XYZ file of C-alpha atoms in Angstrom:
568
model
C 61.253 -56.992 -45.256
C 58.534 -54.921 -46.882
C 57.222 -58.149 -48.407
C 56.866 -59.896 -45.518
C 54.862 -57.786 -43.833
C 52.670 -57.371 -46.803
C 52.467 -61.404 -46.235
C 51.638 -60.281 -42.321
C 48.932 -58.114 -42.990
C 47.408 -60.129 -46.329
C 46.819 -63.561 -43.714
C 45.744 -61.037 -40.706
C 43.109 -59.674 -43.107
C 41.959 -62.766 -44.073
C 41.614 -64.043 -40.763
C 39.490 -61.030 -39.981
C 37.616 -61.393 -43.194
C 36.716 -65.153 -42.283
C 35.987 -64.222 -39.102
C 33.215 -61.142 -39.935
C 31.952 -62.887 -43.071
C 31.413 -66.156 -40.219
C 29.619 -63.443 -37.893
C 27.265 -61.745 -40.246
C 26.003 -65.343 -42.011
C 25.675 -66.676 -38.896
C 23.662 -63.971 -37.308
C 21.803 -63.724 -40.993
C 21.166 -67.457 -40.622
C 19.418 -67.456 -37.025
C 17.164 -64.255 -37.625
C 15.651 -66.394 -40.610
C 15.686 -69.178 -39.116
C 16.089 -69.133 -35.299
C 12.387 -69.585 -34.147
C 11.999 -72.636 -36.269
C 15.739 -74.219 -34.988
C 14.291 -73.874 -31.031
C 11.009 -75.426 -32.273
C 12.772 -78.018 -33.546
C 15.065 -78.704 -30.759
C 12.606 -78.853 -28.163
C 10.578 -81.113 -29.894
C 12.617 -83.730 -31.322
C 15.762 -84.009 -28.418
C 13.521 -86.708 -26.509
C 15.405 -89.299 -28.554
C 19.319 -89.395 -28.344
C 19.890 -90.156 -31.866
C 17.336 -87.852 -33.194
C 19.340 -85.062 -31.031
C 21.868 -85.876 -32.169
C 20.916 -85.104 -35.946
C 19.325 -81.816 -34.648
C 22.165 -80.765 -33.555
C 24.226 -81.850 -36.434
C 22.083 -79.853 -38.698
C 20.999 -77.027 -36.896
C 25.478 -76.950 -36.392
C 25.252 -76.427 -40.412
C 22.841 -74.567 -40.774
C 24.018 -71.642 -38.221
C 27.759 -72.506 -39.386
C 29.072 -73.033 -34.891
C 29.010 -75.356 -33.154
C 29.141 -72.457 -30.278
C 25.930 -71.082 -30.961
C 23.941 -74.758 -30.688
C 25.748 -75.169 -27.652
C 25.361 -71.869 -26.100
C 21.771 -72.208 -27.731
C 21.197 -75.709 -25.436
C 22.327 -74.061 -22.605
C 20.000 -71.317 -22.733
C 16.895 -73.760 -23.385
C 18.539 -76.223 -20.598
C 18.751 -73.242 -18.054
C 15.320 -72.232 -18.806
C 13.777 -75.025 -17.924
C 12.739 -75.948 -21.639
C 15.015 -78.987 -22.462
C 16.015 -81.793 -20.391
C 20.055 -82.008 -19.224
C 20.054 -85.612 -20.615
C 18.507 -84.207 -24.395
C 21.112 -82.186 -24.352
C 24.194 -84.162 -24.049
C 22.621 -86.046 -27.605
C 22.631 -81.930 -29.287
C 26.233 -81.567 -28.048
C 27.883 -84.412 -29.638
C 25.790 -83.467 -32.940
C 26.956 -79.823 -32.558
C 30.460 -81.416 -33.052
C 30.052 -83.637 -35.731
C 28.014 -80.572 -37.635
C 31.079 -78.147 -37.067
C 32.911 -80.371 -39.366
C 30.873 -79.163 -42.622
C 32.556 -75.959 -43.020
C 36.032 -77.907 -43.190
C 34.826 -80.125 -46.370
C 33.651 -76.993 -48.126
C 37.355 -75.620 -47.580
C 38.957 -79.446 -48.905
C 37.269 -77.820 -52.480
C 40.330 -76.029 -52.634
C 42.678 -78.677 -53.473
C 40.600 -80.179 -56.125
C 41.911 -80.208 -59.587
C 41.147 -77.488 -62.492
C 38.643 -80.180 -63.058
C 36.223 -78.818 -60.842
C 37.731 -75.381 -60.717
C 34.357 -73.585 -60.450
C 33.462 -75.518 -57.066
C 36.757 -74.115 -55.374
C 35.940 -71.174 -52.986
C 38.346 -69.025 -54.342
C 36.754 -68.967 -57.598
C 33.019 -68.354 -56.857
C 33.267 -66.434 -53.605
C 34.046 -63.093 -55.361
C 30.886 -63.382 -58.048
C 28.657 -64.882 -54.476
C 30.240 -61.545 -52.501
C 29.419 -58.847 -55.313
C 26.062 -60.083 -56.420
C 24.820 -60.005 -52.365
C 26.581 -56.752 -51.509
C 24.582 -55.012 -54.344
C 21.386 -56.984 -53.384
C 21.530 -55.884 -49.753
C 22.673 -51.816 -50.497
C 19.709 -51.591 -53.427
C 16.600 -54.019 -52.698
C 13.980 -52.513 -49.965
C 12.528 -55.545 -49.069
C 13.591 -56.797 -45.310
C 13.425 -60.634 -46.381
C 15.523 -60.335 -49.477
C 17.858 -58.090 -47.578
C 18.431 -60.858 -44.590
C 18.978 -63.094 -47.422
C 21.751 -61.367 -48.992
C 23.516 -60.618 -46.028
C 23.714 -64.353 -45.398
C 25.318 -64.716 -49.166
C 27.323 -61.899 -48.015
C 28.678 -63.799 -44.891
C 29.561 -67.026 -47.222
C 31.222 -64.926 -49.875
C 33.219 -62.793 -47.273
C 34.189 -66.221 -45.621
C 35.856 -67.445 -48.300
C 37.394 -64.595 -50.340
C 39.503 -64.342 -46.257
C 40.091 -67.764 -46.858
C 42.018 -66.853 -49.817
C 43.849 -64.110 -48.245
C 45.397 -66.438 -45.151
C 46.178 -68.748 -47.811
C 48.200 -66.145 -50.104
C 49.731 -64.854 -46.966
C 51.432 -68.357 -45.898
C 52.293 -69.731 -49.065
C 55.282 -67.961 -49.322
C 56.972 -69.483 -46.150
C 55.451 -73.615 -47.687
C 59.160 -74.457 -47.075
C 60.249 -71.770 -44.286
C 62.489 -73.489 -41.770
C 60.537 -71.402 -38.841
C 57.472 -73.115 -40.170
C 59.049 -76.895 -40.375
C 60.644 -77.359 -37.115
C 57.642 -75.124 -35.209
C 55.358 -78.151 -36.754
C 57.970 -80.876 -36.116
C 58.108 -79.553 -32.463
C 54.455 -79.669 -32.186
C 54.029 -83.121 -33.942
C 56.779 -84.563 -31.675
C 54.959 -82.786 -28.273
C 50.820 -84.356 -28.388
C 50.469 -81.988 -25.206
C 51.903 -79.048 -26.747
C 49.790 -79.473 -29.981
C 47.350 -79.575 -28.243
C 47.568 -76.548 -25.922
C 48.825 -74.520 -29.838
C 45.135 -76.025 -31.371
C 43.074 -74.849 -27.754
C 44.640 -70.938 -27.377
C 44.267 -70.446 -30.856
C 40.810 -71.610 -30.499
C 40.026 -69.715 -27.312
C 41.369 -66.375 -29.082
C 39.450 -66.699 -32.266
C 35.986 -68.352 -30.485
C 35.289 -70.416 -32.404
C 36.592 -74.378 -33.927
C 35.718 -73.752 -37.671
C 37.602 -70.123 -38.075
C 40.725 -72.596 -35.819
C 40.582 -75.746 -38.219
C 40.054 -73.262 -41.454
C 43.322 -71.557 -40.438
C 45.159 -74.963 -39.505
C 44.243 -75.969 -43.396
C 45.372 -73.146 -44.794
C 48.877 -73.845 -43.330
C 48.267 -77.913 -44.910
C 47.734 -75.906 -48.049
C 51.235 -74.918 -47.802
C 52.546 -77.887 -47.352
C 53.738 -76.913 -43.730
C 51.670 -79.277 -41.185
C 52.273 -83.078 -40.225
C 49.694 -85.696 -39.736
C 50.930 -86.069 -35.991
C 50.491 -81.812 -35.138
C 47.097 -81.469 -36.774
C 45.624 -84.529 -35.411
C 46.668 -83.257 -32.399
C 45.957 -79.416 -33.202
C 42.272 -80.613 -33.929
C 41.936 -82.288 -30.428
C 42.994 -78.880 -28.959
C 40.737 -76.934 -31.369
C 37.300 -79.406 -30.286
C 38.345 -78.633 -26.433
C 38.935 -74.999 -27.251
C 35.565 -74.701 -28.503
C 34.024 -75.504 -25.168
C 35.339 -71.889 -23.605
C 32.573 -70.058 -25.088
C 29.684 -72.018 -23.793
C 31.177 -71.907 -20.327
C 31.272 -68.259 -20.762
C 27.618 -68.291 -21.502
C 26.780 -70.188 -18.284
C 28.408 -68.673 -15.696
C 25.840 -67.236 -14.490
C 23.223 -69.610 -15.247
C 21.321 -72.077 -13.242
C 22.884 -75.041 -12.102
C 21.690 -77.296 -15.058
C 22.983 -74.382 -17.346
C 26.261 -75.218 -15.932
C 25.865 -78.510 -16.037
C 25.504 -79.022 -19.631
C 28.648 -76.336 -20.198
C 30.800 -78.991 -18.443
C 29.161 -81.572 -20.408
C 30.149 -80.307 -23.411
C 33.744 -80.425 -21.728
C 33.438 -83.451 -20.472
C 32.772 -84.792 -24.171
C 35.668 -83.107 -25.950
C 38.394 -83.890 -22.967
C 37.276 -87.506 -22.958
C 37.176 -87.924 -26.598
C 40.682 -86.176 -26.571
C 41.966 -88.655 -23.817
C 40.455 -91.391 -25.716
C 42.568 -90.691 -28.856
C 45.709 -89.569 -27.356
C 45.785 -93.214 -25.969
C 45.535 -95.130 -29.145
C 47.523 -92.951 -30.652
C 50.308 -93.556 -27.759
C 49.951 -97.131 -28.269
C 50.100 -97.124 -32.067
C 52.642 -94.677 -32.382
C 55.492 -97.529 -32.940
C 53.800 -98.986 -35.962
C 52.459 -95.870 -37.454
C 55.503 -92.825 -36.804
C 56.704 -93.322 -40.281
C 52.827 -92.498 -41.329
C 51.926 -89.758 -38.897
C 55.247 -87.947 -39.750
C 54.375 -86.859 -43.106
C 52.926 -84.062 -44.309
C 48.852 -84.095 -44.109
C 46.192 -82.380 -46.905
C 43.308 -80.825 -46.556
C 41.414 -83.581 -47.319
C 43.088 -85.593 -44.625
C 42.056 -82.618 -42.183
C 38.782 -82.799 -42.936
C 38.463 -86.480 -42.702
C 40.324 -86.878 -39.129
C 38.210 -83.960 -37.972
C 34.791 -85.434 -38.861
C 36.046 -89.398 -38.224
C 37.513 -88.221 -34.650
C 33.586 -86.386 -33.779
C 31.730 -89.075 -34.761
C 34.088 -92.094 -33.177
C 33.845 -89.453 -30.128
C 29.984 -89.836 -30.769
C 30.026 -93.710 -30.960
C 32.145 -94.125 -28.290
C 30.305 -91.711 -25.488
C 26.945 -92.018 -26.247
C 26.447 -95.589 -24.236
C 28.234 -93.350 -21.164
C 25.919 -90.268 -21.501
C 23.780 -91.251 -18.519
C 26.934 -91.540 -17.014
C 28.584 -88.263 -17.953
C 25.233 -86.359 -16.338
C 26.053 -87.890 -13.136
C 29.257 -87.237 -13.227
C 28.223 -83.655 -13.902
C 25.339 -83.750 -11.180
C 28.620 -85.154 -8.528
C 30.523 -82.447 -9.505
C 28.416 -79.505 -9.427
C 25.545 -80.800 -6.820
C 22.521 -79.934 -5.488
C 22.520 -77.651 -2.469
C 21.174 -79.715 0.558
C 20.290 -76.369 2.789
C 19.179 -74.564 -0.260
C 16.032 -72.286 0.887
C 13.127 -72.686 -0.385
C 12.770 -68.553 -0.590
C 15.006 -66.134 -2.772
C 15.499 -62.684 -3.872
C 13.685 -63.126 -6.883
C 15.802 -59.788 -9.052
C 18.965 -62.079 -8.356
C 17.765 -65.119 -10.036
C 16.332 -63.311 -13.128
C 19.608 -61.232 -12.713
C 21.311 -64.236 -13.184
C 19.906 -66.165 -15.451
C 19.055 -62.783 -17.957
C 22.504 -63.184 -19.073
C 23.829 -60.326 -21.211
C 26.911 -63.203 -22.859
C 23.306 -64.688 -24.409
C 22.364 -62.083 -26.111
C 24.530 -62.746 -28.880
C 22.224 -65.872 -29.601
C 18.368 -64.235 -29.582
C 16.733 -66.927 -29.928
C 18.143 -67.932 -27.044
C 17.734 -64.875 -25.000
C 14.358 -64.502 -26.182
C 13.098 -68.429 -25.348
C 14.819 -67.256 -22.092
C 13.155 -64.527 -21.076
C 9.996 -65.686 -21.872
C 10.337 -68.144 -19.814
C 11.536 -66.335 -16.809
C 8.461 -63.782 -17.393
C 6.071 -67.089 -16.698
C 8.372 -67.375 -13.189
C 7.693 -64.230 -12.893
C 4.318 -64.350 -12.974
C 3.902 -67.464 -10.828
C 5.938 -65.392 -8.150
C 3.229 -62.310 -8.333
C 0.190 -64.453 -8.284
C 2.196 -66.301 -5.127
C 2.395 -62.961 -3.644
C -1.781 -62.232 -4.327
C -2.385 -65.771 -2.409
C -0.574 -64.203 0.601
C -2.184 -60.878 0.405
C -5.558 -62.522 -0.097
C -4.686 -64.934 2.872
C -4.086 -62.044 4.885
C -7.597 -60.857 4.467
C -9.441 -64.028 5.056
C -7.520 -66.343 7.561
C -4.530 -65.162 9.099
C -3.982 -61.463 9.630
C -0.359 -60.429 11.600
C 2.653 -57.771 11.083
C 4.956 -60.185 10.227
C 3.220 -61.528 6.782
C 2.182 -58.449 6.187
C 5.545 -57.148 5.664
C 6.571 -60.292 4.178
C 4.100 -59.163 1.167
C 5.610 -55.442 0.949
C 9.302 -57.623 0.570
C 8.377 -59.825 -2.400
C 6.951 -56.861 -4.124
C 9.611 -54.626 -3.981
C 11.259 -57.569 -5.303
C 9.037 -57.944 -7.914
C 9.460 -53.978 -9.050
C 12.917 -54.305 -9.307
C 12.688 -57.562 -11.645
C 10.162 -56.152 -13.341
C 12.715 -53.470 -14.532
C 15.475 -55.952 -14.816
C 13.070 -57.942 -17.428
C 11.874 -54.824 -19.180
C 15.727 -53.595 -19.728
C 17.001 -57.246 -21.069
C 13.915 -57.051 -23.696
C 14.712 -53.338 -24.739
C 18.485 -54.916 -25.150
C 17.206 -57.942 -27.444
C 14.757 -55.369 -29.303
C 17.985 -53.283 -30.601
C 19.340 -56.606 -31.765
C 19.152 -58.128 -35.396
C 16.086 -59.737 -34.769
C 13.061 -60.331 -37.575
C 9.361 -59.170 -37.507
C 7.691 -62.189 -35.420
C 10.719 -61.245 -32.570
C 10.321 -58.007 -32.561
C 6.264 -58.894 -32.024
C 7.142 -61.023 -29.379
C 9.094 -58.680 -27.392
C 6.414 -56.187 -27.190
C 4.240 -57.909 -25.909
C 6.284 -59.517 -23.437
C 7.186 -56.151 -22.073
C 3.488 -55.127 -22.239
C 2.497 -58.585 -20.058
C 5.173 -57.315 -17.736
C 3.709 -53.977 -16.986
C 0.313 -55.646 -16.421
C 1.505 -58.412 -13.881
C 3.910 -55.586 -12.833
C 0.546 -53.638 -11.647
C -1.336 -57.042 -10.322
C 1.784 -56.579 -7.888
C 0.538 -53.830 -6.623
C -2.986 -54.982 -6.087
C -1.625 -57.299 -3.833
C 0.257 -54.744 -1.941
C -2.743 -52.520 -1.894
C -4.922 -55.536 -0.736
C -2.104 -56.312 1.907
C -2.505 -52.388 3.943
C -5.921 -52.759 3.968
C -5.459 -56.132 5.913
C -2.622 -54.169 8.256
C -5.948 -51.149 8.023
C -8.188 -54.117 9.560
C -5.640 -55.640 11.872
C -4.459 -52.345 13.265
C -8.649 -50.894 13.746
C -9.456 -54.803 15.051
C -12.502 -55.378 12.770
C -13.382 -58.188 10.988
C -15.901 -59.126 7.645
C -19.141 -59.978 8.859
C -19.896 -64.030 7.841
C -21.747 -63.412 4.625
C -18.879 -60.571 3.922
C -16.582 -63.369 4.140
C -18.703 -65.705 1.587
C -18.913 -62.920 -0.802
C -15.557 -62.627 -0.617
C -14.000 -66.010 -0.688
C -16.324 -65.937 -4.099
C -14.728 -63.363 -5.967
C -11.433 -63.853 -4.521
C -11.535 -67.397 -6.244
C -12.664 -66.270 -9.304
C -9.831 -63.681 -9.453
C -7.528 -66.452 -8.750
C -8.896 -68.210 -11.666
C -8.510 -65.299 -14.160
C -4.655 -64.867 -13.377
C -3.737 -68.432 -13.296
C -5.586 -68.686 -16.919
C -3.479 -65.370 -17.873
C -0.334 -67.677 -16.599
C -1.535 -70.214 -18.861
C -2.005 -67.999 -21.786
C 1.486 -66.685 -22.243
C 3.181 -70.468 -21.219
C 0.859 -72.209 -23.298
C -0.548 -69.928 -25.903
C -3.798 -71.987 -24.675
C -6.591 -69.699 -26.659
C -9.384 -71.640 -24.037
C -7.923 -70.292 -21.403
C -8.063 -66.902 -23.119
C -12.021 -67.112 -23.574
C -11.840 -68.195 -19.665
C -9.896 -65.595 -18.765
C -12.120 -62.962 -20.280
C -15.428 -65.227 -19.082
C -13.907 -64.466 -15.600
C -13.321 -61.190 -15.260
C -16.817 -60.141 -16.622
C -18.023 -62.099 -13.930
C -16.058 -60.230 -11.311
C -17.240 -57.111 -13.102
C -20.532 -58.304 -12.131
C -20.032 -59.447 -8.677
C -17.904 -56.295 -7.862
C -21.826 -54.136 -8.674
C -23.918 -56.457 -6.556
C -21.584 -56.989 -3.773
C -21.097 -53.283 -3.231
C -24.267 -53.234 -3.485
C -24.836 -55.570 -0.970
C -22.392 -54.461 1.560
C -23.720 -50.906 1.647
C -27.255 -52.748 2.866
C -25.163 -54.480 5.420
C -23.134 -51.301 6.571
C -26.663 -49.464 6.676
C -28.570 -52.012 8.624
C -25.308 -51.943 11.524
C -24.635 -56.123 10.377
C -21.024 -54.936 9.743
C -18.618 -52.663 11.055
C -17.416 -49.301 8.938
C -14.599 -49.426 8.992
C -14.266 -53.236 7.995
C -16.977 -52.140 5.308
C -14.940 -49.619 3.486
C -11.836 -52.257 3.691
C -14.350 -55.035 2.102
C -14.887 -52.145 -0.903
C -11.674 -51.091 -1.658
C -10.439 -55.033 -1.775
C -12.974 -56.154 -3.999
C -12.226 -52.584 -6.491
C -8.623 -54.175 -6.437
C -10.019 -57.609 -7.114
C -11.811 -56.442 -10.328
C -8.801 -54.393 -11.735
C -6.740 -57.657 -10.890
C -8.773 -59.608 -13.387
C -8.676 -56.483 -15.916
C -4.562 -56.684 -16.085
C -5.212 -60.874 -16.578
C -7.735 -59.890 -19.002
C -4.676 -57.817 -20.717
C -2.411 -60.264 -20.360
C -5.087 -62.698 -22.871
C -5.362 -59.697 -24.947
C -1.538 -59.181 -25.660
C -1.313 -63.238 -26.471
C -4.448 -63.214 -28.500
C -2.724 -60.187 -30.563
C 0.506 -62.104 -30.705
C -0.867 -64.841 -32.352
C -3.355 -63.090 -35.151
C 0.173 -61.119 -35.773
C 2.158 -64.356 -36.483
C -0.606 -65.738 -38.331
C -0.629 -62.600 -40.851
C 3.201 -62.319 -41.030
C 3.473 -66.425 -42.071
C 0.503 -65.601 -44.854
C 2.572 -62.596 -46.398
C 5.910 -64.885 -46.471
C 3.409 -67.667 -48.309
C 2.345 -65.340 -50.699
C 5.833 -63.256 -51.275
């Protein structure tokens, strides 16, 4: 009794071993290397088979196939990659998930290559990190070793599950629950998807599955069909991540479904119609080996198979979850960033970072929107009812503004490196600065409702002067836009080249309005309006002139950070 639930708590160790040492090399992999892996898969998904290498390797380098996935639909939600370059990343996510189940085959190699078995160099890889990370000072070296960590960690609870089973390799229990779930494709396949669902991920799933092949417990017929479970399994945590996501985010969640379920279907049937000629075969007992070859043959025959019917499988998703045909044009802006600032992302930062940045250039695009109508107000059509419409989108754009702010403290407290952390700051310092453009336009806005309510108006060279500057303001935030979307450093020396010009307008046409005021050509009243828009006007172009600022800083930061890790 005692002894077997020593066996019960060695394997339930080792699965949470596996499952920790999975988590922290993982997260070790994509602070080092995150940035680069979403440069890389925006640039080179354009091509289907190129994607699908990307995603392959960026699969094996961050050790899940969940994280590219929930990683695609971050980019795909925000706007950054394509819902057709995506479906090529999926199917390489798969086929790279398959790496971790090779290294594990090592195992049942002969004494002959004893020292490439995880068992035997996982303890020496586990010590030599762990007293790397608790003694060195150095951030980069530290990162590092927690990665080694994460690998040795991973395999030592490897070991464990596989000490804990081997003492039932012939239990009767064991046996028939196998036989049962070789005999039932459906039920096998249910067993590989709940145990896959519960653990998150496909690798930890298949590693475990192996482990009971290592014992000699597990027939060709219940892991094959295990494995189809486990790749359909997988697809739960990337439908988590876009559930509240845009439409496209939840698009490409249900085509990584739509992959795995059709590849499953696909199999089941030629295994159906083979069965006859192959039971004898698919009855006995299956390796590790054999594990790891089904599980990368059945990924990339799923590959070769669907990739001719990807167009087809984003229509299918595009009939299934459609546009909507009444959709209105206008929305509560604090929803949609609500929505799509998703806190299930956060456990990918790259992701939630790409993300946010991305919904700060919306956000942006909204405010300046909300200037035009504020400006508008002043120069062409002046009533109640647009008036208020302005006060509405900026109380909407307060309340996203904290909503952005909040996600990027959340990110900030996350195991992020040095050019994230740089990033973050200044996105929440752009924020504040747009945040306060907002206002201008609010503050422009009452004294339109000022002008309408006292029924004056600008006199005609008023007006000039103030179409003028008003365009040039214009100018300066739409450059500030394309500053922090483009990291465009001409726009940044426009940027600043327009708001000293505004400075400079704002002296002579005060200037000049106070001659018109004191020679009676225009109205008080409408005169002190004309001053106080034009003083909003020029600290308008000051926050774009911020905004440049904060990029400029950004990028002299990145470029000193990359010369330190040259020279390290």
């Amino acid at each position: 009794m005692i002894e077997n639930i020593r066996n019960i708590f060695t394997f339930i160790g080792g699965v949470g071993m596996f499952l920790y040492g999975m988590k922290i090399m993982s997260e070790g992999l994509q602070k080092v290397a995150g940035p680069k892996l979403a440069n890389v898969l925006k640039i080179l998904t354009a091509n289907k088979f190129t994607a699908i290498i990307v995603g392959a390797l960026i699969t094996v380098v961050v050790n899940s196939s969940a994280a590219t996935t929930v990683m695609v639909v971050g980019f795909v939600n925000a706007g950054i990659m394509k819902l057709t370059e995506a479906v090529g990343v999926i199917m390489g996510a798969n086929i790279g998930t398959t790496v971790t189940a090779w290294m594990i085959a090592l195992a049942e190699l002969g004494s002959a290559v004893e020292i490439f078995k995880p068992d035997f160099f996982a303890p020496i890889i586990f010590g030599a990190s762990a007293l790397t990370v608790v003694f060195t000072k150095r951030e980069k070296t530290k990162t590092t070793a927690n990665i080694f960590c994460g690998v040795g960690l991973l395999f030592i609870g490897l070991t464990l599950m596989s000490t804990g089973v081997s003492p039932y390799a012939e239990s009767k229990v064991f046996r028939d629950a196998f036989e049962t779930l070789g005999k039932s494709p459906i039920l096998a396949i249910i067993a590989g998807m709940v145990v896959t669902v519960i653990l998150s991920s496909s690798t930890a799933s298949v590693s475990i599955l192996q482990t009971l092949a290592l014992a000699g417990s597990v027939s060709k017929s219940a892991a094959c069909f295990i494995t189809v479970g486990q790749n359909i399994g997988t697809c739960i945590t990337t439908i988590i991540s876009s559930a509240n996501s845009s439409k496209n985010g939840k698009r490409t969640a249900l085509l990584h479904l739509l992959f795995n379920v059709m590849g499953g279907i696909v199999f089941s049937i030629l295994v159906l119609i083979t069965y006859p000629f192959i039971r004898d075969f698919m009855n006995t007992r299956i390796s590790l080996f054999e594990i790891s070859i089904f599980h990368t043959g059945f990924n990339i025959g799923n590959t070769l198979i669907l990739l001719p019917l990807s167009n087809f499988m984003v229509a299918i998703t595009k009939k299934i979850i459609p546009e909507d045909a009444d959709e209105e044009e206008d929305f509560d802006l604090s929803e949609k960033t609500q929505a799509i600032l998703d806190e299930r992302i956060l456990n990918q930062p790259t992701v939630a970072i790409s993300t946010t940045r991305n919904e700060v250039i919306f956000y942006m695009k909204y405010v300046l929107k909300n200037l035009k109508r504020a400006i508008n107000l002043v120069l062409k059509e002046r009533n109640e009812e647009l008036i208020n419409d302005v006060v509405t989108h900026e109380e909407q754009i307060d309340r996203t503004t904290n909503i952005i702010v909040t996600y990027l403290a959340k990110i900030n407290n996350l195991n992020i490196n040095e050019l994230q952390h740089i990033e973050i700051e200044h996105l929440m310092s752009i924020c504040s600065d747009v945040e306060r453009i907002g206002d201008h336009a609010e503050n422009i806005s009452e004294n339109a409702h000022q002008m309408l309510e006292d029924e004056v108006e600008f006199s005609s060279e008023g007006i000039k002067e103030m179409e003028n500057i008003v365009g040039i303001t214009i100018k300066a935030v739409e450059g500030a836009i394309k500053c922090v979307s483009d990291k465009d450093m001409e726009a940044l020396k426009e940027v600043r080249e327009y708001e000293a010009k505004v400075d400079e307008l704002e002296d002579v046409y005060k200037n000049n309005h106070i001659k018109r005021m004191s020679a009676g050509e225009c109205d008080m009243l409408a005169g002190i309006a004309f001053l106080d828009i034009i003083g909003n006007l020029e600290r308008i172009t000051d926050h774009a002139n911020n905004v440049a600022d904060y990029v400029e800083a950004e990028s002299k930061k990145i470029v000193l950070l990359n010369k330190k890790v040259v020279t390290a």
